[in-house]
Coordinates of C-alpha atoms and ligand atoms in Angstrom, one line a residue:
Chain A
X29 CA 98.8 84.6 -16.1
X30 CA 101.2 81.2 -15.5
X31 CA 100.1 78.5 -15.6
X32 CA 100.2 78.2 -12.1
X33 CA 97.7 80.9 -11.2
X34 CA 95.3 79.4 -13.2
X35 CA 93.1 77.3 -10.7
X36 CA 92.5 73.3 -11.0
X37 CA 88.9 73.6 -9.9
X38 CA 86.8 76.8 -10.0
X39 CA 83.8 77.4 -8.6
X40 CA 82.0 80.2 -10.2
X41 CA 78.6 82.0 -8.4
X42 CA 77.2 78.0 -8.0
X43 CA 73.8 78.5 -6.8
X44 CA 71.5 75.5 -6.6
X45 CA 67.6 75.7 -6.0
X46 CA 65.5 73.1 -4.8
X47 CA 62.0 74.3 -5.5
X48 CA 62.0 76.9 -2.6
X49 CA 65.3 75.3 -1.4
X50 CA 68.1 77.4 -2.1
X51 CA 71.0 74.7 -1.2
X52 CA 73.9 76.2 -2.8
X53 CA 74.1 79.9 -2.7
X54 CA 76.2 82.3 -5.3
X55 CA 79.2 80.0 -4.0
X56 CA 83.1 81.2 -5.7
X57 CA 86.0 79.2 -4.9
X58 CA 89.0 78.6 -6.5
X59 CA 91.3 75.1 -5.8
X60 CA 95.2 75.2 -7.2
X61 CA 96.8 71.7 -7.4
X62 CA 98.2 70.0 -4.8
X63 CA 95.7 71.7 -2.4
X64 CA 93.8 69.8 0.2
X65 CA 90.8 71.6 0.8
X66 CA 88.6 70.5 3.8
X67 CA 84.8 71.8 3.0
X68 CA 82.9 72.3 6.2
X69 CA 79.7 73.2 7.5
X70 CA 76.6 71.9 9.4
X71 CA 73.9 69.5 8.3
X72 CA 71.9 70.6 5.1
X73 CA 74.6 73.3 4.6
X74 CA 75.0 72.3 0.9
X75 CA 78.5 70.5 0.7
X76 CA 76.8 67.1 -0.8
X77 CA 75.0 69.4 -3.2
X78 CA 78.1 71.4 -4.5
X79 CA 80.0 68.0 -4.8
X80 CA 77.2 66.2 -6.7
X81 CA 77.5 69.6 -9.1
X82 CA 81.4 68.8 -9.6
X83 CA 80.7 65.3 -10.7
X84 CA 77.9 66.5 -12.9
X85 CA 75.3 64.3 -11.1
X86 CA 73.1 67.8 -10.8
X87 CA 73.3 70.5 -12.9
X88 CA 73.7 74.0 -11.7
X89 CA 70.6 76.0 -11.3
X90 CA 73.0 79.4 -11.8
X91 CA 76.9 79.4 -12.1
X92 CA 79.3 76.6 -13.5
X93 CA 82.2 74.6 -12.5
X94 CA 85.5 74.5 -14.6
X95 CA 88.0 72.2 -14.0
X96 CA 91.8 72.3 -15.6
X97 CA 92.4 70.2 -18.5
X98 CA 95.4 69.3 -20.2
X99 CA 96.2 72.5 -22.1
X100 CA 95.5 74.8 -19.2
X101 CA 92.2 75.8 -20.6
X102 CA 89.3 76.0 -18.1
X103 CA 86.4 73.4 -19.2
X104 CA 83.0 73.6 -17.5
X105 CA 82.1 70.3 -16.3
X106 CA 78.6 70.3 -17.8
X107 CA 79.7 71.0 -21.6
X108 CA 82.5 69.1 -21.1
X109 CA 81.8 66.2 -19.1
X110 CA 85.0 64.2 -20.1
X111 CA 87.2 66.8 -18.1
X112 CA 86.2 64.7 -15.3
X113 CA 87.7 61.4 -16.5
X114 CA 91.1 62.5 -14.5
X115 CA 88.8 62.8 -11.4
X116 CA 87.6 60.1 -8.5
X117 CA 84.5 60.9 -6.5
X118 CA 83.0 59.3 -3.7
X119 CA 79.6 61.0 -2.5
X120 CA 77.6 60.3 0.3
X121 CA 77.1 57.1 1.4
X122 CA 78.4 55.1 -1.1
X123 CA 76.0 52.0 -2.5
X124 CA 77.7 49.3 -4.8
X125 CA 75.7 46.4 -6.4
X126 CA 75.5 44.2 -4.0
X127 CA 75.3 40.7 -6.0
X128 CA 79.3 41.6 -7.5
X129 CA 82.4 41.3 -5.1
X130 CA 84.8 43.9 -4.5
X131 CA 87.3 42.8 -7.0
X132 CA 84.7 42.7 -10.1
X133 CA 83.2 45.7 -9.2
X134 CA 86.9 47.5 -8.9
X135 CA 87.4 45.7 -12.4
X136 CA 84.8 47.4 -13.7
X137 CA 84.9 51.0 -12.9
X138 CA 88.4 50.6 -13.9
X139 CA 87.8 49.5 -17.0
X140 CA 85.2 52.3 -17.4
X141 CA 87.6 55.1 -17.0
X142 CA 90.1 54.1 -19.6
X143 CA 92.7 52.6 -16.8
X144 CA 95.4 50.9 -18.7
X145 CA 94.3 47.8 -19.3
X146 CA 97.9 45.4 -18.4
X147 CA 97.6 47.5 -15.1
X148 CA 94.2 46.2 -13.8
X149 CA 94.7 43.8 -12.2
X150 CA 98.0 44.8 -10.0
X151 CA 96.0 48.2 -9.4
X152 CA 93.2 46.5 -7.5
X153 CA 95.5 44.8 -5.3
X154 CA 97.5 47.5 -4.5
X155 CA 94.3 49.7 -3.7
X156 CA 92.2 47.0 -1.6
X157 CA 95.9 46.7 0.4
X158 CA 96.1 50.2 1.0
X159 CA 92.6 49.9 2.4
X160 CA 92.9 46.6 4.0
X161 CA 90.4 45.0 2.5
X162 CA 92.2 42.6 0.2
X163 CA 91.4 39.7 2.0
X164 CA 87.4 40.6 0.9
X165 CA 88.3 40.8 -2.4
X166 CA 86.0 37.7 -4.2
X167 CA 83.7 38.4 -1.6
X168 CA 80.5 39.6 -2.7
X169 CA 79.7 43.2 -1.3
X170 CA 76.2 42.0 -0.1
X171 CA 78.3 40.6 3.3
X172 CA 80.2 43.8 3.6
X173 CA 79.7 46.1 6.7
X174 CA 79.0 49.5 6.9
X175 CA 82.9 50.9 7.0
X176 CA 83.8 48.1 4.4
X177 CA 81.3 49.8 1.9
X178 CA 83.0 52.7 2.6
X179 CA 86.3 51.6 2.3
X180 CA 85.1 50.4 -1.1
X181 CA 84.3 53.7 -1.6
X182 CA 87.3 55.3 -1.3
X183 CA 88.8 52.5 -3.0
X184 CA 86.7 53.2 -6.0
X185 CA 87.4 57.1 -6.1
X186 CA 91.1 56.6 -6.5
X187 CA 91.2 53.1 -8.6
X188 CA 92.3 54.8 -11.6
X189 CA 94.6 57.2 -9.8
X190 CA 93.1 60.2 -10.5
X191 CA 94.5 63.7 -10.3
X192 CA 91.5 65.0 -8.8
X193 CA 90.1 62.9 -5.4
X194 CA 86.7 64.5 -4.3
X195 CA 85.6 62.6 -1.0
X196 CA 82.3 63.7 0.8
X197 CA 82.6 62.4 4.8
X198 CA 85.1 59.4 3.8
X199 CA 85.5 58.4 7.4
X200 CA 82.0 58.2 8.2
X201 CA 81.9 54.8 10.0
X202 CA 85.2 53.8 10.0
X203 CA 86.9 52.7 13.2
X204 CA 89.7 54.7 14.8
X205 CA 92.7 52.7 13.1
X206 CA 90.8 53.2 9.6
X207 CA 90.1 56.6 10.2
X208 CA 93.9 57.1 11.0
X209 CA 94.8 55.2 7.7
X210 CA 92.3 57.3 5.3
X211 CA 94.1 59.8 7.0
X212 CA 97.2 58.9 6.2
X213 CA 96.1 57.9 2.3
X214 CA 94.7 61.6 1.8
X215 CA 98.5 62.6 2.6
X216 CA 100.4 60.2 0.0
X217 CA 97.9 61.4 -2.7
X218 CA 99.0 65.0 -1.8
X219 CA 102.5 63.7 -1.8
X220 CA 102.1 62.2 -5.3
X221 CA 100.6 65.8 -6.1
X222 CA 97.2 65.2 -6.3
X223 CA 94.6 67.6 -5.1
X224 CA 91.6 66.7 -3.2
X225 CA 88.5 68.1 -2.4
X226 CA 86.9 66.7 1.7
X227 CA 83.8 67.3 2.8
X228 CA 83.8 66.0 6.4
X229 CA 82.2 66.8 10.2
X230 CA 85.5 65.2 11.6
X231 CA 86.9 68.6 12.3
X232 CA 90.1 66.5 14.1
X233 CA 90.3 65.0 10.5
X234 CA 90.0 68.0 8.8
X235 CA 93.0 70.0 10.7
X236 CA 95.1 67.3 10.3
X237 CA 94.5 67.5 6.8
X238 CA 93.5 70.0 4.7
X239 CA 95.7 73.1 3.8
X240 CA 92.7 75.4 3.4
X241 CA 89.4 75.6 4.8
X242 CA 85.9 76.1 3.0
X243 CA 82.9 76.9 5.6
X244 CA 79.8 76.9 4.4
X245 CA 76.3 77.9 5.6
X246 CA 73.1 77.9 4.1
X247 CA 75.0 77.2 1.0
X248 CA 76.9 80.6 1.2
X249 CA 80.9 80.5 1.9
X250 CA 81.4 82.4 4.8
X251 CA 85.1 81.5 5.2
X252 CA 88.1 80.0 2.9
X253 CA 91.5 80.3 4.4
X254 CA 94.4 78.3 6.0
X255 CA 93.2 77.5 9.9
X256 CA 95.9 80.0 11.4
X257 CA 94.5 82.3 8.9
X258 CA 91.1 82.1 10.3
X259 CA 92.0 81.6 13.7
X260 CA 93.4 85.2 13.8
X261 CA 89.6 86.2 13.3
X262 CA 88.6 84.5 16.3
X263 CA 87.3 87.1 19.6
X264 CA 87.1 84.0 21.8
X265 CA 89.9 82.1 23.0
X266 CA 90.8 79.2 25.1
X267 CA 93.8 78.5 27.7
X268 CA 93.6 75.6 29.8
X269 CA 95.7 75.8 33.1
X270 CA 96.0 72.1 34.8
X271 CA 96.7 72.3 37.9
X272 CA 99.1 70.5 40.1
X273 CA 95.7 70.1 43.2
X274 CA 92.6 69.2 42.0
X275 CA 89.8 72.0 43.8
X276 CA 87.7 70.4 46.4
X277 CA 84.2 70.8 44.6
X278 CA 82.7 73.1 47.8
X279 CA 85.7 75.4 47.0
X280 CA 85.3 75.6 42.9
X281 CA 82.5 78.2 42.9
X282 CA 84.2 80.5 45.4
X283 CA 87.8 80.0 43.4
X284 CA 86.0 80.9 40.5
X285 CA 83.8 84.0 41.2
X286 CA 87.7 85.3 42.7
X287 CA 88.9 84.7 39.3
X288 CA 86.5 86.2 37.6
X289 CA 87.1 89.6 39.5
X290 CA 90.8 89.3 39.0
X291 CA 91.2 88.2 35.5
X292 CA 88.0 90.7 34.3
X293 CA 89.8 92.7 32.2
X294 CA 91.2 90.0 29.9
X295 CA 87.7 88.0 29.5
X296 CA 85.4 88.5 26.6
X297 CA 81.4 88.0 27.3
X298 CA 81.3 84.6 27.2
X299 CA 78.0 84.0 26.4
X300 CA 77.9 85.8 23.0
X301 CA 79.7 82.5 21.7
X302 CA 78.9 79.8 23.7
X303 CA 76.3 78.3 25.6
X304 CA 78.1 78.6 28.6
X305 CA 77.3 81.6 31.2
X306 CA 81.0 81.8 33.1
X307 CA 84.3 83.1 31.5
X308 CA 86.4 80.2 33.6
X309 CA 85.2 76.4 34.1
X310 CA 86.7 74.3 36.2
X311 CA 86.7 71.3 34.8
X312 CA 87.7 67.9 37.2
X313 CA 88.0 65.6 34.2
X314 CA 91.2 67.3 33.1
X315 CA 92.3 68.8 36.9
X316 CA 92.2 72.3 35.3
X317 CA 90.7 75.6 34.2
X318 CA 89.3 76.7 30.7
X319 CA 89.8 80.2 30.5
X320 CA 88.0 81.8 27.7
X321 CA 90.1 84.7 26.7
X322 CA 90.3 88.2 24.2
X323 CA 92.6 86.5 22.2
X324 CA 94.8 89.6 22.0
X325 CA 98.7 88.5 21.6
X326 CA 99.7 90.1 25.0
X327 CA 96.7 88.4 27.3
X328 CA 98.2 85.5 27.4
X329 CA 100.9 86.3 29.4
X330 CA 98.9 88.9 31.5
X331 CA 96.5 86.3 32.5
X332 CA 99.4 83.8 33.6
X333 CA 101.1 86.6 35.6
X334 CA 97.8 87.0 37.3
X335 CA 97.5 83.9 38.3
X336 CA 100.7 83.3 39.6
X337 CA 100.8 86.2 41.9
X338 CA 97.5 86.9 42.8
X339 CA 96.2 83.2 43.8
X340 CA 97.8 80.3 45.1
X341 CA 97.2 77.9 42.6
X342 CA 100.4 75.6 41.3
X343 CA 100.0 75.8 37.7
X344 CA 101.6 72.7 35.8
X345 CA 100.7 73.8 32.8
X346 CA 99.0 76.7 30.4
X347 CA 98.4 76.4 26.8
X348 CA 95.9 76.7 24.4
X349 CA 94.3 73.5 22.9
X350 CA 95.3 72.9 19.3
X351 CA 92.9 69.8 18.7
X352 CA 89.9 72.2 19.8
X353 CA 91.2 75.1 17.0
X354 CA 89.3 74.4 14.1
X355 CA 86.0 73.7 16.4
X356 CA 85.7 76.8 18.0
X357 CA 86.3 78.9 14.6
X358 CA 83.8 76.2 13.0
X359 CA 81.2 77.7 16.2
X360 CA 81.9 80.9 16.4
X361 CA 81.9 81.5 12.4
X362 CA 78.5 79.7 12.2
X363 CA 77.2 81.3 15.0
X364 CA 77.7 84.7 13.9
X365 CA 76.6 84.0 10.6
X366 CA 73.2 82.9 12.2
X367 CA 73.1 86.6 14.3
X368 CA 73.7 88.3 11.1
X369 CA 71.1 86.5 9.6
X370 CA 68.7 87.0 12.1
X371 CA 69.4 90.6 12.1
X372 CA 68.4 90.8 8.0
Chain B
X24 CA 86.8 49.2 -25.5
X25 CA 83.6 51.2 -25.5
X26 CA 81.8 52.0 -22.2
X27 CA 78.5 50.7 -23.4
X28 CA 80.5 47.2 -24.5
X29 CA 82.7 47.3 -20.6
X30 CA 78.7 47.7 -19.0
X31 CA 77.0 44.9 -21.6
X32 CA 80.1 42.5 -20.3
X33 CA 79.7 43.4 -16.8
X34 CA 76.0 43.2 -17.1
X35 CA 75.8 39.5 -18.2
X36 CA 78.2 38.6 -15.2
X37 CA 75.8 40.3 -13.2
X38 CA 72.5 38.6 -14.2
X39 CA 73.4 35.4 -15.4
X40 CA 71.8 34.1 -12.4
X41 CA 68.2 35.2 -13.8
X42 CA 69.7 33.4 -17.3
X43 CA 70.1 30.3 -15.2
X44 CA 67.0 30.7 -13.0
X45 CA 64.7 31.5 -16.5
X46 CA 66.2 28.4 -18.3
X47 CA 65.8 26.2 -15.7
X48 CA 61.9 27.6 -15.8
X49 CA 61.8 26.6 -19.2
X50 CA 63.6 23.7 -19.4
X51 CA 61.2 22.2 -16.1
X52 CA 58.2 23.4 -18.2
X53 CA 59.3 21.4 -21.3
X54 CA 60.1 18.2 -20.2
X55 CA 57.2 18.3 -18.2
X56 CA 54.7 18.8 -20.8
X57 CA 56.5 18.3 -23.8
X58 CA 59.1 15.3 -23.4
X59 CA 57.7 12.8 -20.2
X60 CA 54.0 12.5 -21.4
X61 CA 55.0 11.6 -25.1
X62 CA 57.6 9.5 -23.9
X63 CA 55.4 7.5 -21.7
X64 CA 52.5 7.4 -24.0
X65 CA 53.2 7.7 -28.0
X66 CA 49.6 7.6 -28.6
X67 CA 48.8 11.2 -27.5
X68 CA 51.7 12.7 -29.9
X69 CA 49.6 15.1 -32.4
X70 CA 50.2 14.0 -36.2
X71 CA 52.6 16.5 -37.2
X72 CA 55.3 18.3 -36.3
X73 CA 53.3 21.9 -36.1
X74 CA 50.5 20.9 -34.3
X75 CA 52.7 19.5 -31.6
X76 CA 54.5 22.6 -31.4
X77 CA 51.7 24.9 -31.4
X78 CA 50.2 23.5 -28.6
X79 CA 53.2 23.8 -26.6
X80 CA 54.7 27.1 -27.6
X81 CA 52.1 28.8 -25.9
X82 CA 53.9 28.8 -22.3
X83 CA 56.6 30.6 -24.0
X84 CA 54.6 34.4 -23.8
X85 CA 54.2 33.5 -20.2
X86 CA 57.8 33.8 -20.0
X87 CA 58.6 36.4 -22.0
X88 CA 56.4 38.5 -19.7
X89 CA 57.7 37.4 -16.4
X90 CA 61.4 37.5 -17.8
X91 CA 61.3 40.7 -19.2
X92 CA 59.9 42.1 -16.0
X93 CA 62.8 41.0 -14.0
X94 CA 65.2 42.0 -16.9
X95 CA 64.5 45.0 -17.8
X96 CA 61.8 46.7 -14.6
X97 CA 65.8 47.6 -12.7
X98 CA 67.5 48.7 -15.4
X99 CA 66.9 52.6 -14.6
X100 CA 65.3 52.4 -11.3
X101 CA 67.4 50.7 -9.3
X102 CA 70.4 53.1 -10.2
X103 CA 68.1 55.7 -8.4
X104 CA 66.5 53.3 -5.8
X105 CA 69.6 52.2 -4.7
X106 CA 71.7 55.2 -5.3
X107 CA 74.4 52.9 -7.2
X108 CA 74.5 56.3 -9.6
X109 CA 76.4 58.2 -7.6
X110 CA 79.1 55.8 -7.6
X111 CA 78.7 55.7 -11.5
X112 CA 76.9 58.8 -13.1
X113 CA 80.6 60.5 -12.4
X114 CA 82.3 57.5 -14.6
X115 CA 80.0 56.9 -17.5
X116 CA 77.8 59.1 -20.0
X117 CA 74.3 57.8 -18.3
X118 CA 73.0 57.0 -22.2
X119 CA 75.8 54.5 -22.1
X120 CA 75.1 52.8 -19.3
X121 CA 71.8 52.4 -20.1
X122 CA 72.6 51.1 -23.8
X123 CA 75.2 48.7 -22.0
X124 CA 72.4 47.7 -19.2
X125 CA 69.7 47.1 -22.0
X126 CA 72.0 45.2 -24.2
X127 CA 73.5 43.1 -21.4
X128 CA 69.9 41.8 -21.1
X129 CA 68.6 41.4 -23.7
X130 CA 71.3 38.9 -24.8
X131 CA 70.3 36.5 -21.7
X132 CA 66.8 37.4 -22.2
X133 CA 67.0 36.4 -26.0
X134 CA 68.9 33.4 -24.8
X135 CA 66.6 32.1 -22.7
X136 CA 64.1 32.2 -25.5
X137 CA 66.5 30.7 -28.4
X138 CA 67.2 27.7 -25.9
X139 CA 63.3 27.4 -25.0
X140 CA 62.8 26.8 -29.2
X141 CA 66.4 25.2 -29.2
X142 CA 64.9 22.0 -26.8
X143 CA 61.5 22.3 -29.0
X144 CA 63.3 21.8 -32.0
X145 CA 65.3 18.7 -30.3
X146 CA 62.1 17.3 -29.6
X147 CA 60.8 17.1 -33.0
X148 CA 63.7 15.8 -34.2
X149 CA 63.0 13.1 -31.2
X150 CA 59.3 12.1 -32.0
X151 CA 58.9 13.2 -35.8
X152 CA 62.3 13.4 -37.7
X153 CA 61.5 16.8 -38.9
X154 CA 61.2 20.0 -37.9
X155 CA 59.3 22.9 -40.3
X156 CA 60.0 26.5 -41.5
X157 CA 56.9 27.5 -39.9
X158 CA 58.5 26.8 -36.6
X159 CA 61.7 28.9 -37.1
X160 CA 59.3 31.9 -38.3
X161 CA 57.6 31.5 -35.0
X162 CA 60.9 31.8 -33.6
X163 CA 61.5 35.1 -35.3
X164 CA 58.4 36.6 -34.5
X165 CA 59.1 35.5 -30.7
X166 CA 62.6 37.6 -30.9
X167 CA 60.8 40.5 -31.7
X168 CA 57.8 40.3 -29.7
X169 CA 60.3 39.7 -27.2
X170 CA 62.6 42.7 -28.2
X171 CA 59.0 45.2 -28.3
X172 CA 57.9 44.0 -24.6
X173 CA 61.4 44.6 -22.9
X174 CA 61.9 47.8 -25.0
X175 CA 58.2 48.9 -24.1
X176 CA 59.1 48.0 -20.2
X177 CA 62.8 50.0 -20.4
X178 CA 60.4 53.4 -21.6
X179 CA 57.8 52.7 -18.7
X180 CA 60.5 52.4 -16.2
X181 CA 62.8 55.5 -16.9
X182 CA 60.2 57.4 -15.8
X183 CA 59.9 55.2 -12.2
X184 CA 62.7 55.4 -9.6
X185 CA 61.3 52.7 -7.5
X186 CA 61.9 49.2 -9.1
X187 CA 58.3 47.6 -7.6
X188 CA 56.6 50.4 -9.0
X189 CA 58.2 50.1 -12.6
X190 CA 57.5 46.6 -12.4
X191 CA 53.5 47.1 -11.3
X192 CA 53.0 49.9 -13.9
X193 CA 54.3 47.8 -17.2
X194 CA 52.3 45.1 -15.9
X195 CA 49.3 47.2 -15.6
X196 CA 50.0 48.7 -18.6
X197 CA 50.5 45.3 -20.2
X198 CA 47.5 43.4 -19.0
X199 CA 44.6 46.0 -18.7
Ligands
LIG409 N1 67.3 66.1 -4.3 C1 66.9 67.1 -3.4 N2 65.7 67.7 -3.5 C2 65.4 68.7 -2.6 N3 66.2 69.2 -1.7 C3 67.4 68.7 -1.6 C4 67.9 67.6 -2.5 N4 69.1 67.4 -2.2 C5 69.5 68.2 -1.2 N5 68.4 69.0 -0.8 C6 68.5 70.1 0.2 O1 69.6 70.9 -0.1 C7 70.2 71.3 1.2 C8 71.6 70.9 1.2 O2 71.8 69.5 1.3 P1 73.2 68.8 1.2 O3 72.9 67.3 1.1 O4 74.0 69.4 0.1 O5 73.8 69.2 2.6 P2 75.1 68.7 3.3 O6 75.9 69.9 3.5 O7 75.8 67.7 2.5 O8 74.6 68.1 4.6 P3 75.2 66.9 5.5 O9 76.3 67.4 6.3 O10 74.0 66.5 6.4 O11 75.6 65.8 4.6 C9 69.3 70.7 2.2 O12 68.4 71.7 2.7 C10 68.6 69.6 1.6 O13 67.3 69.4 2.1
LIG410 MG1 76.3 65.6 2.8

């Protein structure tokens, strides 16, 4: 094996129990460097849980964690805790204490993971900058807001510029510019070859992100793959045709029942995947039709032929929404996850 | 530098408000019983040295309970109770931080004891000229005692993870 091949992080049959809780279930992944991977999955799926396991706050109730060390060798986190000295975590909501300012607090989780001591002090600065909180920085944390605190947070993950940056929901709270800058951080530590670990909701985030995907429910994996990788899995698609005429709301459901009969043989059963009843929605707030679609490569164009000749609608334009990807292979995944379930 | 030694350094930044609150305490209680009444009237000064300080040293357990409640009742608990461990469980062994927490406080806990004798042994110097070795082994014995009760305090509250109820237990514990 090169070194290469051998994984930075590895995940091996993690399970976690909780009493009758099982959080984390038989859970294998394996993380190269230089990987963004964007760890997804609803409420109580077990993301917090795994990532509490990599920082060795909880101990595995099966399975371990190994992480890279210098040598190439695999160490497991829990006999080898010190493996995790080149790592920066920031779980949950992050909670500081409250009587220090930012700057002491900074100073002192610095100093705690070996930091080179002559770089201290120009390190904080540079990291409350890139976070915009440097004008905070003798200000006690007890004044700080919500986002601040998780600003902190962030800053604290990466204040001794770790090779390893494991972030659970680091945007929660943040306004859009901060969210935008976080964003924009996560990509100069990839840049600077660093590999990082997201748990996030912020799906929008997450695309813009993260190389690979990790969905989780229940505390299974059901999914880890690049997004075009998994979108090929999807049955349901989405065009969106905006139209040049918005339809007068006493014509929509006439326009769309016609539809319906013409474009039949290109429309999946909607309903399977969504809440929605109809194939097509017309949709006034964008002047245009969602068209949920086979997905097959050739539809597309069949469906847009269709249009054109068989109505009299002036199309301006017919695409398929990137921003709306990862969400609909986030639903449909979890959804059918929960059929097969029920089925058991 | 050592972990526990960064935590002990960062800990007496932390507290040294419950240093200054505690001394203040003592020093109040002092020249309140111990300096203005003598100064005023010589005549109530007892004859010697140890009999003055005998019946002053008394208010000093009073603060070595209270004191030790406040520094040492968090010193687990609130790591839990506040979650502040998952920002450091990843960065320190938690024995460590725990060693660096309890010896952080006990130096300002210590030192608010050592200056509560310290002002005791300035006033004897005051109203009798002399001071007696009975005194400083009072002082020893204090250190310890003192050193028992927070170390008895630290055990009852790493079992807690609510700082009130770490604090209510030892003081249970202490009293009945
Ligand atoms: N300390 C605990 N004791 C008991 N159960 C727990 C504990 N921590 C987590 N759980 C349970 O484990 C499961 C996974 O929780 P976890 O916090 O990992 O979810 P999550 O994916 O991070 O969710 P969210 O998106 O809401 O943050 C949940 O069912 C939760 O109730
Ligand atoms: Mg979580």
């Amino acid at each position: 094996m090169s070194i290469s091949e051998i994984p930075l992080i590895k995940f091996e049959n993690l399970t976690k129990d909780f009493g009758q809780i099982r959080a984390v279930d038989n859970f294998n992944l394996e993380v190269y460097e230089g990987e963004i991977i964007g760890l997804i999955g609803p409420n109580g799926a077990g993301k917090t849980t795994a990532i509490k396991m990599l920082a060795n706050i909880l101990t595995p109730s099966q399975g371990r964690i190994l992480v890279k060390d210098k040598n190439n060798k695999l160490q497991d986190v829990v006999t080898n805790p010190k493996i995790l000295q080149e790592s920066g975590f920031l779980i949950d909501i992050p909670n500081f204490y409250e009587g220090m300012t930012a700057y002491e607090l900074l100073k002192y989780f610095a100093k705690l993971q070996n930091y080179p001591k002559n770089m201290v002090e120009s390190r904080i600065d540079e990291v409350l900058q890139l976070i915009e909180l440097f004008e905070w920085k003798h200000q006690k944390v007890k004044i700080f807001s919500k986002g601040m605190k998780q600003k902190l947070g962030l800053a604290q993950a990466i204040i001794h510029d770790p090779q390893i940056v494991v972030l659970d929901e680091p945007q929660i709270g943040l306004d859009p510019k901060a969210r935008i800058d976080v964003r924009n951080i996560l990509k100069d530590l990839q840049k600077n070859g660093k590999t990082i670990f997201l748990a996030s909701h912020m799906l929008y985030e997450i695309s813009e992100v993260c190389d690979k995907i990790a969905l989780i429910n229940l505390g299974a994996l059901l999914e880890f793959d690049k997004i075009s990788e998994l979108e090929k899995k999807l049955p349901m698609h989405e065009i969106r045709c905006t139209l040049l005429d918005p339809i007068e709301s006493k014509d929509v459901g006439p326009i769309l029942s016609m539809l319906e009969d013409k474009l039949n043989p290109y429309l999946i059963e909607a309903s399977t995947y969504t809440n929605q009843q109809h194939h097509i929605l017309y949709d006034p707030s964008i002047q245009g039709l969602k068209i949920l679609y086979d997905g097959k490569d050739d539809t597309q164009d069949k469906i847009l032929t269709t249009l054109k000749k068989e109505t009299d609608l002036k199309i301006i334009s017919f695409f398929t929404p990137k921003t709306h990807q990862l969400e609909r292979i986030y639903m449909d995944l979890i959804k059918r996850d929960e059929v097969k379930r029920r089925k058991k | 530098m050592s972990q526990t030694s960064i935590t002990l350094l960062f800990e007496l930044k932390r507290h040294k408000g419950r240093f200054y609150i505690f001394t203040l305490i003592s020093l109040f209680f002092i020249t309140l019983s111990g300096l203005i009444p003598n100064l005023i009237n010589p005549d109530l000064l007892p004859d010697t040295f140890n009999d003055f300080a005998s019946s002053q040293l008394s208010f000093i357990n009073f603060i070595i309970i209270f004191a030790s409640f406040f520094f040492f009742g968090a010193i687990i608990a609130e790591e839990f109770q506040y979650k502040t461990n998952l920002i450091l469980f990843p960065k320190i062994n938690k024995l460590k931080l725990i060693a660096g927490k309890f010896l952080g406080n006990i130096i300002l806990f210590l030192s608010v004891l050592s200056i509560y004798y310290l002002y005791y042994l300035i006033l004897g110097l005051i109203f009798f000229q002399q001071i007696s070795f009975e005194f400083f082994l009072s002082y020893l014995f204090t250190l310890l005692y003192g050193i028992a009760v927070s170390t008895f305090i630290l055990a009852i509250s790493s079992f807690m993870r609510s700082v009130l109820f770490s604090i209510i237990i030892s003081f249970l514990l202490l009293f009945v």
